[in-house]
């Protein structure tokens, strides 16, 4: 396949979509009339996605529908912990990379799913606990998010961490037992590893205002107020034969916290109401300006994990179901949003604005020459992730070194965007190829993870 040509085509389609959105704004009485899910969603500044099982990419009927109707994909299983780190420290990215390539060749954005989850953990992680598990989990987040850095529109950093039922509290799991701060540690590690990706919390049974969604709401509000980097909340929306009347109001209350919301795993029990429920979910997303996209959990009924529920928009033959038409109509009828830098792009995620309450790292003003470095730490009992900001002085740099003296007992276990010499005591980090040369005042970042405590470390920068 001629990838360049396909990409050019995708750009043209996107430009036409933007034009159409502009026209809709001036000619408000003219209904838009996209004829595919992706075109209709794009006209309204949204994406329309599908969960993809890697092995289906060789099924013609499947791929034809996928490429015609969808402009976003999420791996159904290929980026989960058991798939990406089957043995501790041995990473396997074949399935994830294959899907990313397909997405890039076809102008689709990628949702990453899921960095940490109580289910589908590799056996070695299932039998771990305490500090060893916490460190392994944060290392997993760092490694996987680093591997896919720059290619993911939004990551489900943490999946399904809240309990069902009326408690509104956390679900018990080996991860939860490492300490209640495991979720924020994961988000901070993901931000350090892939600063351009939107970072989401994702869960199910959150289809209205209920105890579980309120527990999550309170967590997101707390994260925003403390500067924990969270940008979006995913509502899986595995639905039965009815929809909570406050589905949209629930999305809106999260959006009002300053995060994007997305429908991330939509499927609906077949039967009389299926088309109506699909349409109601689509309308709810369209009516919430921070609802940036909808993903169905599969393409055709026979691709669905829900088996005989026939829960999706296409028959196995590839034919469109009534639910398809109702979704398309709801997309075409819905209000548009002006695509902003947060709108998904296939390979270039927009800059992520850190929440306003993030305590600004105290970067000293660049000196006349040389460079300066500042560190921001995410610590927990027994470990830490350090993000280091390097700022060039007025002469710029050809390369740089940052030295950090760790307290006794602390040790560096992992470094990204720099190479470390030494692991304990005074550790020297040197730029890698692509981030050594900085213009005057220019900033770059690298990070490292360690065991023990790094409290109070002060980095010293030397330019070369
Ligand atoms: C499901 C997949 O569809 C199945 O193929 C797999 O066997 C189990 O997981 N919530 C999630 C998804 O976040 O990852 C799950 O996917 C469905 C429920």
Coordinates of C-alpha atoms and ligand atoms in Angstrom, one line a residue:
X1 CA 0.0 0.0 0.0
X2 CA 1.2 3.5 -0.7
X3 CA 1.2 5.0 2.8
X4 CA 2.1 8.5 1.7
X5 CA -0.8 8.7 -0.6
X6 CA -3.2 7.4 2.0
X7 CA -1.9 9.9 4.5
X8 CA -2.3 12.7 2.0
X9 CA -5.8 11.6 1.4
X10 CA -6.5 11.5 5.2
X11 CA -5.2 15.1 5.5
X12 CA -7.5 16.2 2.6
X13 CA -10.5 14.6 4.3
X14 CA -9.6 16.2 7.6
X15 CA -9.4 19.6 5.9
X16 CA -12.7 19.1 4.2
X17 CA -14.2 18.2 7.5
X18 CA -12.9 21.4 9.1
X19 CA -14.3 23.4 6.2
X20 CA -17.6 21.7 6.6
X21 CA -17.6 22.4 10.3
X22 CA -16.9 26.1 9.5
X23 CA -19.8 26.2 7.1
X24 CA -22.1 24.6 9.6
X25 CA -21.3 27.4 11.9
X26 CA -22.3 30.1 9.4
X27 CA -25.3 28.2 7.9
X28 CA -26.8 27.0 11.2
X29 CA -30.0 25.8 9.6
X30 CA -28.3 23.5 7.1
X31 CA -28.0 20.1 8.6
X32 CA -24.7 18.4 7.8
X33 CA -24.9 15.1 6.1
X34 CA -21.8 13.0 6.6
X35 CA -22.2 9.5 5.3
X36 CA -19.8 7.6 7.4
X37 CA -19.3 7.6 11.2
X38 CA -15.9 9.1 11.0
X39 CA -16.8 11.9 8.6
X40 CA -19.9 12.8 10.6
X41 CA -18.0 12.8 13.9
X42 CA -15.1 14.8 12.3
X43 CA -17.6 17.4 11.1
X44 CA -18.5 17.9 14.7
X45 CA -14.9 18.0 15.9
X46 CA -15.0 14.5 17.4
X47 CA -13.5 11.1 16.5
X48 CA -15.4 7.8 16.1
X49 CA -13.4 4.7 17.1
X50 CA -13.4 1.0 17.4
X51 CA -11.6 -1.6 19.5
X52 CA -9.5 -3.7 17.3
X53 CA -8.3 -7.3 17.8
X54 CA -5.0 -7.6 16.1
X55 CA -5.7 -10.9 14.3
X56 CA -8.8 -9.4 12.6
X57 CA -6.6 -7.0 10.6
X58 CA -6.3 -9.8 8.1
X59 CA -10.1 -10.2 7.6
X60 CA -11.1 -8.2 4.5
X61 CA -14.7 -7.5 5.5
X62 CA -13.5 -6.3 8.9
X63 CA -10.8 -4.0 7.6
X64 CA -13.0 -2.6 4.9
X65 CA -15.5 -1.4 7.5
X66 CA -12.8 -0.3 9.9
X67 CA -11.1 1.9 7.4
X68 CA -14.3 3.3 5.9
X69 CA -16.1 4.2 9.1
X70 CA -13.6 4.7 11.9
X71 CA -10.8 7.3 12.5
X72 CA -9.7 6.1 15.9
X73 CA -8.6 2.7 17.2
X74 CA -7.9 1.1 20.6
X75 CA -6.3 -2.3 21.0
X76 CA -8.9 -4.7 22.4
X77 CA -6.1 -6.6 24.2
X78 CA -2.7 -5.9 22.6
X79 CA -1.5 -3.1 25.0
X80 CA -2.6 -4.7 28.2
X81 CA -0.1 -5.7 30.9
X82 CA -0.1 -9.4 30.1
X83 CA 0.4 -8.7 26.4
X84 CA 3.2 -6.1 26.8
X85 CA 5.2 -7.5 29.7
X86 CA 4.7 -11.2 29.7
X87 CA 7.8 -11.7 31.8
X88 CA 9.0 -9.1 34.2
X89 CA 11.3 -6.6 32.4
X90 CA 10.7 -8.3 29.0
X91 CA 8.5 -6.2 26.9
X92 CA 6.6 -7.3 23.8
X93 CA 5.2 -4.6 21.6
X94 CA 4.4 -6.6 18.4
X95 CA 0.6 -6.4 18.6
X96 CA 0.5 -2.8 19.8
X97 CA 3.0 -1.6 17.1
X98 CA 1.0 -3.4 14.4
X99 CA -2.1 -1.5 15.4
X100 CA -0.3 1.8 15.6
X101 CA 1.1 1.3 12.1
X102 CA -2.3 0.5 10.8
X103 CA -3.7 3.7 12.4
X104 CA -0.9 5.9 11.1
X105 CA -1.3 4.5 7.6
X106 CA -5.0 5.3 7.6
X107 CA -5.1 8.6 9.4
X108 CA -6.5 7.2 12.7
X109 CA -5.7 8.3 16.2
X110 CA -4.9 5.7 18.8
X111 CA -6.3 5.3 22.4
X112 CA -3.9 3.3 24.5
X113 CA -5.5 0.7 26.8
X114 CA -4.7 0.0 29.6
X115 CA -1.5 0.7 31.5
X116 CA -2.7 -0.6 34.9
X117 CA -5.7 -2.8 35.7
X118 CA -6.5 -5.5 38.2
X119 CA -7.4 -7.9 35.3
X120 CA -5.2 -9.3 32.5
X121 CA -2.1 -9.0 34.6
X122 CA 0.8 -11.3 33.7
X123 CA 1.1 -14.2 36.2
X124 CA 4.3 -12.8 37.7
X125 CA 2.6 -9.5 38.6
X126 CA -0.5 -11.3 40.0
X127 CA 1.7 -13.0 42.6
X128 CA 3.5 -9.8 43.6
X129 CA 2.6 -7.4 46.4
X130 CA 3.8 -4.4 48.3
X131 CA 6.8 -2.3 47.2
X132 CA 7.9 -4.9 44.7
X133 CA 4.6 -4.7 42.9
X134 CA 4.4 -0.9 43.2
X135 CA 7.8 -0.5 41.6
X136 CA 7.0 -3.1 38.9
X137 CA 3.8 -1.3 38.1
X138 CA 5.3 2.1 37.8
X139 CA 8.1 0.7 35.7
X140 CA 5.5 -0.9 33.5
X141 CA 3.7 2.5 33.0
X142 CA 7.0 4.2 32.3
X143 CA 8.3 1.6 29.8
X144 CA 5.1 1.2 27.8
X145 CA 4.2 4.9 27.7
X146 CA 7.8 5.6 26.7
X147 CA 7.7 3.0 23.9
X148 CA 4.5 4.5 22.4
X149 CA 5.5 8.1 23.2
X150 CA 4.1 10.6 20.7
X151 CA 1.8 8.0 19.1
X152 CA -1.1 7.9 21.5
X153 CA -3.9 10.4 21.7
X154 CA -5.1 9.3 25.1
X155 CA -4.0 6.6 27.5
X156 CA -6.3 4.7 29.9
X157 CA -3.7 5.0 32.6
X158 CA -5.8 3.2 35.2
X159 CA -8.8 1.0 34.4
X160 CA -11.6 -0.1 36.6
X161 CA -10.2 0.8 40.0
X162 CA -13.5 1.5 41.7
X163 CA -15.8 -1.0 43.4
X164 CA -19.3 -1.7 42.1
X165 CA -22.2 -1.2 44.5
X166 CA -22.9 1.5 46.9
X167 CA -19.6 2.1 48.6
X168 CA -18.2 4.6 46.2
X169 CA -14.8 3.4 47.2
X170 CA -11.9 1.6 45.6
X171 CA -12.0 -2.0 44.4
X172 CA -9.8 -4.3 46.3
X173 CA -6.8 -5.5 44.2
X174 CA -3.1 -6.3 44.6
X175 CA -2.5 -2.8 43.2
X176 CA -4.9 -1.1 45.6
X177 CA -3.1 -2.9 48.5
X178 CA 0.1 -1.2 47.6
X179 CA -1.4 2.0 48.9
X180 CA -4.2 4.4 47.9
X181 CA -1.8 6.7 46.1
X182 CA -1.1 4.0 43.4
X183 CA -3.4 5.8 40.9
X184 CA -1.8 9.1 41.2
X185 CA 1.7 7.6 41.1
X186 CA 0.7 5.9 37.8
X187 CA -0.6 9.2 36.3
X188 CA 2.5 11.1 37.2
X189 CA 4.7 8.3 35.7
X190 CA 2.7 8.3 32.5
X191 CA 2.9 12.1 32.2
X192 CA 6.7 12.0 32.7
X193 CA 7.0 9.3 30.0
X194 CA 4.6 10.7 27.4
X195 CA 3.9 14.3 28.1
X196 CA 1.9 14.7 24.8
X197 CA -0.7 12.0 25.6
X198 CA -4.0 12.8 27.3
X199 CA -4.2 10.7 30.5
X200 CA -7.5 9.1 31.3
X201 CA -9.2 7.2 34.1
X202 CA -11.5 4.6 32.6
X203 CA -14.4 2.6 34.2
X204 CA -17.8 0.9 33.7
X205 CA -21.1 1.1 35.6
X206 CA -20.6 4.8 35.5
X207 CA -23.6 5.5 33.2
X208 CA -25.3 8.0 35.4
X209 CA -24.9 9.7 38.7
X210 CA -24.5 6.8 41.1
X211 CA -22.2 5.9 44.0
X212 CA -19.5 4.5 41.8
X213 CA -19.4 7.4 39.4
X214 CA -19.5 9.8 42.3
X215 CA -16.5 8.1 43.9
X216 CA -14.6 8.6 40.7
X217 CA -15.8 12.2 40.4
X218 CA -14.4 12.9 43.9
X219 CA -11.1 11.4 42.9
X220 CA -10.9 13.5 39.7
X221 CA -11.8 16.6 41.6
X222 CA -9.1 15.9 44.2
X223 CA -6.5 15.2 41.5
X224 CA -7.3 18.4 39.7
X225 CA -7.1 20.4 42.9
X226 CA -3.7 18.9 43.8
X227 CA -2.2 19.0 40.4
X228 CA -2.1 15.3 39.7
X229 CA -2.0 15.1 35.9
X230 CA -5.3 13.8 34.7
X231 CA -6.9 15.0 31.4
X232 CA -9.9 12.8 30.7
X233 CA -12.3 10.3 32.0
X234 CA -13.5 7.3 29.9
X235 CA -17.0 5.9 30.3
X236 CA -16.9 2.4 29.0
X237 CA -20.7 2.2 28.5
X238 CA -21.3 -1.5 28.2
X239 CA -25.1 -1.2 28.2
X240 CA -28.1 -3.3 28.7
X241 CA -31.7 -2.6 27.5
X242 CA -32.1 0.8 29.1
X243 CA -30.0 4.0 29.7
X244 CA -29.9 6.1 32.8
X245 CA -31.8 9.3 32.3
X246 CA -28.9 11.3 33.8
X247 CA -26.3 9.8 31.5
X248 CA -25.5 13.2 29.9
X249 CA -25.7 15.0 33.2
X250 CA -23.1 12.7 34.5
X251 CA -20.7 13.3 31.6
X252 CA -21.3 17.1 32.0
X253 CA -20.4 17.1 35.7
X254 CA -17.1 15.5 34.9
X255 CA -16.5 17.9 32.1
X256 CA -17.2 20.8 34.5
X257 CA -14.2 19.6 36.5
X258 CA -12.0 20.6 33.5
X259 CA -11.4 17.2 32.0
X260 CA -12.4 15.8 28.6
X261 CA -14.8 12.9 28.6
X262 CA -15.0 10.1 26.1
X263 CA -17.3 7.1 25.5
X264 CA -14.7 4.4 25.4
X265 CA -16.2 0.9 25.0
X266 CA -19.7 1.3 23.8
X267 CA -21.8 -1.7 23.2
X268 CA -25.5 -2.3 23.8
X269 CA -27.7 -5.4 24.3
X270 CA -29.7 -6.1 21.2
X271 CA -33.4 -5.9 21.2
X272 CA -36.1 -3.3 20.7
X273 CA -34.2 -0.5 22.3
X274 CA -30.7 -1.0 20.9
X275 CA -30.9 1.7 18.2
X276 CA -32.5 4.2 20.6
X277 CA -29.9 3.6 23.2
X278 CA -27.0 4.0 20.8
X279 CA -28.6 7.2 19.5
X280 CA -29.1 8.6 23.1
X281 CA -25.5 7.9 24.0
X282 CA -24.3 9.6 20.8
X283 CA -26.6 12.6 21.5
X284 CA -25.3 12.9 25.1
X285 CA -21.7 13.0 23.8
X286 CA -22.6 15.6 21.2
X287 CA -24.3 17.8 23.8
X288 CA -21.3 17.9 26.0
X289 CA -18.6 20.1 24.4
X290 CA -15.8 18.3 26.2
X291 CA -16.9 14.9 25.0
X292 CA -14.2 14.4 22.3
X293 CA -15.1 11.0 20.9
X294 CA -17.0 7.7 20.9
X295 CA -15.4 4.2 20.6
X296 CA -17.5 1.0 20.1
X297 CA -15.9 -2.1 21.6
X298 CA -15.4 -3.9 18.3
X299 CA -16.7 -3.5 14.8
X300 CA -19.3 -6.3 13.9
X301 CA -21.6 -8.3 16.2
X302 CA -19.4 -11.3 15.8
X303 CA -16.3 -9.4 16.8
X304 CA -17.8 -8.5 20.2
X305 CA -16.7 -9.9 23.5
X306 CA -20.4 -10.0 24.4
X307 CA -21.1 -12.9 22.1
X308 CA -24.8 -13.5 21.5
X309 CA -25.7 -10.0 22.7
X310 CA -25.2 -8.7 19.1
X311 CA -24.1 -5.5 20.7
X312 CA -22.5 -3.5 17.9
X313 CA -23.3 -1.5 14.8
X314 CA -22.6 -4.0 12.0
X315 CA -23.8 -7.5 11.2
X316 CA -21.2 -10.1 10.6
X317 CA -21.8 -9.9 6.9
X318 CA -20.7 -6.2 7.1
X319 CA -24.3 -4.9 6.7
X320 CA -25.2 -1.8 8.7
X321 CA -27.7 -2.3 11.4
X322 CA -30.5 0.1 12.4
X323 CA -28.3 1.1 15.3
X324 CA -25.7 2.3 12.8
X325 CA -28.2 4.6 11.1
X326 CA -29.4 6.0 14.4
X327 CA -25.8 6.8 15.5
X328 CA -25.1 8.4 12.1
X329 CA -28.2 10.6 12.3
X330 CA -27.4 11.6 15.9
X331 CA -23.8 12.6 14.8
X332 CA -25.2 14.6 11.9
X333 CA -27.8 16.3 14.1
X334 CA -25.5 17.1 17.0
X335 CA -23.9 20.4 17.7
X336 CA -20.3 20.8 16.6
X337 CA -17.4 21.8 18.7
X338 CA -14.6 23.9 17.3
X339 CA -11.6 21.5 16.9
X340 CA -9.1 22.7 19.4
X341 CA -5.5 21.5 20.1
X342 CA -7.2 18.8 22.1
X343 CA -8.7 17.3 18.9
X344 CA -7.1 14.0 18.1
X345 CA -4.5 14.0 15.4
X346 CA -3.2 10.7 14.0
X347 CA 0.4 11.1 15.1
X348 CA 0.8 14.5 16.7
X349 CA -1.1 14.8 20.0
X350 CA -1.7 18.4 20.9
X351 CA 0.2 20.0 23.7
X352 CA -1.3 18.9 27.0
X353 CA -2.0 21.9 29.3
X354 CA -1.0 21.0 32.8
X355 CA -3.8 21.6 35.3
X356 CA -3.6 25.2 36.5
X357 CA -3.0 24.1 40.1
X358 CA 0.2 22.2 39.3
X359 CA 2.9 23.7 41.6
X360 CA 5.3 25.2 39.1
X361 CA 8.7 23.5 39.3
X362 CA 11.0 26.2 40.5
X363 CA 13.3 26.6 37.5
X364 CA 15.9 29.2 38.2
X365 CA 16.2 31.7 35.3
X366 CA 18.9 30.5 32.8
X367 CA 22.3 31.9 33.5
X368 CA 24.3 33.8 30.9
X369 CA 25.7 30.5 29.7
X370 CA 25.7 26.9 30.8
X371 CA 22.4 25.3 31.8
X372 CA 20.2 24.9 34.8
X373 CA 18.1 21.9 36.0
X374 CA 15.1 21.5 38.3
X375 CA 13.5 18.3 39.5
X376 CA 10.0 17.4 40.4
X377 CA 9.5 14.3 42.4
X378 CA 6.6 11.8 42.6
X379 CA 7.5 9.7 45.7
X380 CA 5.8 6.9 47.5
X381 CA 7.1 4.6 50.3
X382 CA 10.0 2.8 48.8
X383 CA 10.3 4.5 45.5
X384 CA 10.1 7.5 43.3
X385 CA 9.9 8.9 39.8
X386 CA 11.9 12.1 39.1
X387 CA 11.2 14.4 36.2
X388 CA 14.1 16.8 35.4
X389 CA 13.8 19.9 33.4
X390 CA 17.0 21.2 31.7
X391 CA 17.1 24.8 30.6
X392 CA 19.9 26.1 28.4
X393 CA 21.6 29.4 29.2
X394 CA 21.9 32.2 26.7
X395 CA 24.7 30.4 24.7
X396 CA 22.6 27.3 24.2
X397 CA 24.1 23.8 24.5
X398 CA 25.7 21.2 22.3
X399 CA 25.1 18.6 25.1
X400 CA 24.6 18.6 28.8
X401 CA 25.1 16.6 32.0
X402 CA 23.0 16.7 35.1
X403 CA 24.4 15.4 38.4
X404 CA 22.3 14.3 41.3
X405 CA 23.5 13.1 44.7
X406 CA 21.0 10.6 46.1
X407 CA 20.6 10.0 49.8
X408 CA 22.0 6.7 51.2
X409 CA 19.9 3.7 50.3
X410 CA 18.4 5.2 47.1
X411 CA 19.2 3.7 43.8
X412 CA 18.3 4.6 40.1
X413 CA 16.6 1.6 38.4
X414 CA 15.5 3.2 35.1
X415 CA 16.2 6.3 33.1
X416 CA 14.5 7.8 30.0
X417 CA 15.6 10.5 27.6
X418 CA 19.1 10.5 29.1
X419 CA 21.7 7.9 30.0
X420 CA 22.8 7.4 33.6
X421 CA 26.3 6.6 34.8
X422 CA 26.1 5.1 38.3
X423 CA 23.0 4.2 40.2
X424 CA 23.8 5.2 43.8
X425 CA 25.4 8.2 45.4
X426 CA 26.3 10.9 42.8
X427 CA 24.6 9.8 39.5
X428 CA 25.5 11.6 36.3
X429 CA 22.8 11.8 33.5
X430 CA 24.0 12.7 30.0
X431 CA 21.7 13.8 27.1
X432 CA 20.8 11.3 24.4
X433 CA 21.3 12.2 20.8
X434 CA 18.1 14.1 20.1
X435 CA 18.0 16.3 23.2
X436 CA 21.6 17.5 23.6
X437 CA 21.5 20.5 21.3
X438 CA 19.4 23.3 22.8
X439 CA 18.9 26.9 21.7
X440 CA 19.2 29.8 24.2
X441 CA 16.6 29.4 26.9
X442 CA 15.3 26.2 25.4
X443 CA 14.0 23.5 27.7
X444 CA 14.1 19.7 27.5
X445 CA 13.1 17.0 30.0
X446 CA 14.3 13.6 31.1
X447 CA 13.4 11.3 33.9
X448 CA 14.5 8.5 36.1
X449 CA 12.9 6.1 38.5
X450 CA 14.4 4.7 41.6
X451 CA 14.0 2.8 44.8
X452 CA 14.4 4.4 48.2
X453 CA 13.9 8.1 48.7
X454 CA 15.1 11.0 46.6
X455 CA 13.7 13.6 48.9
X456 CA 15.6 16.9 48.7
X457 CA 17.9 16.1 45.8
X458 CA 19.2 19.1 43.9
X459 CA 20.4 18.6 40.3
X460 CA 23.4 20.4 38.9
X461 CA 23.6 21.1 35.2
X462 CA 26.8 21.4 33.1
X463 CA 26.7 22.4 29.4
X464 CA 29.1 21.2 26.8
Ligands
LIG1 C1 -12.2 -7.5 27.1 C2 -11.8 -8.0 25.7 O1 -12.8 -7.5 24.8 C3 -11.8 -9.5 25.6 O2 -11.3 -9.9 24.4 C4 -10.8 -10.0 26.7 O3 -10.9 -11.4 26.8 C5 -11.3 -9.5 28.1 O4 -11.3 -8.0 28.0 N1 -13.5 -3.6 30.1 C6 -12.3 -3.3 29.5 C7 -11.8 -4.1 28.4 O5 -11.7 -2.3 29.9 O6 -10.4 -4.2 28.3 C8 -12.4 -5.5 28.3 O7 -12.0 -6.1 27.1 C9 -13.9 -5.4 28.4 C10 -14.3 -4.7 29.8

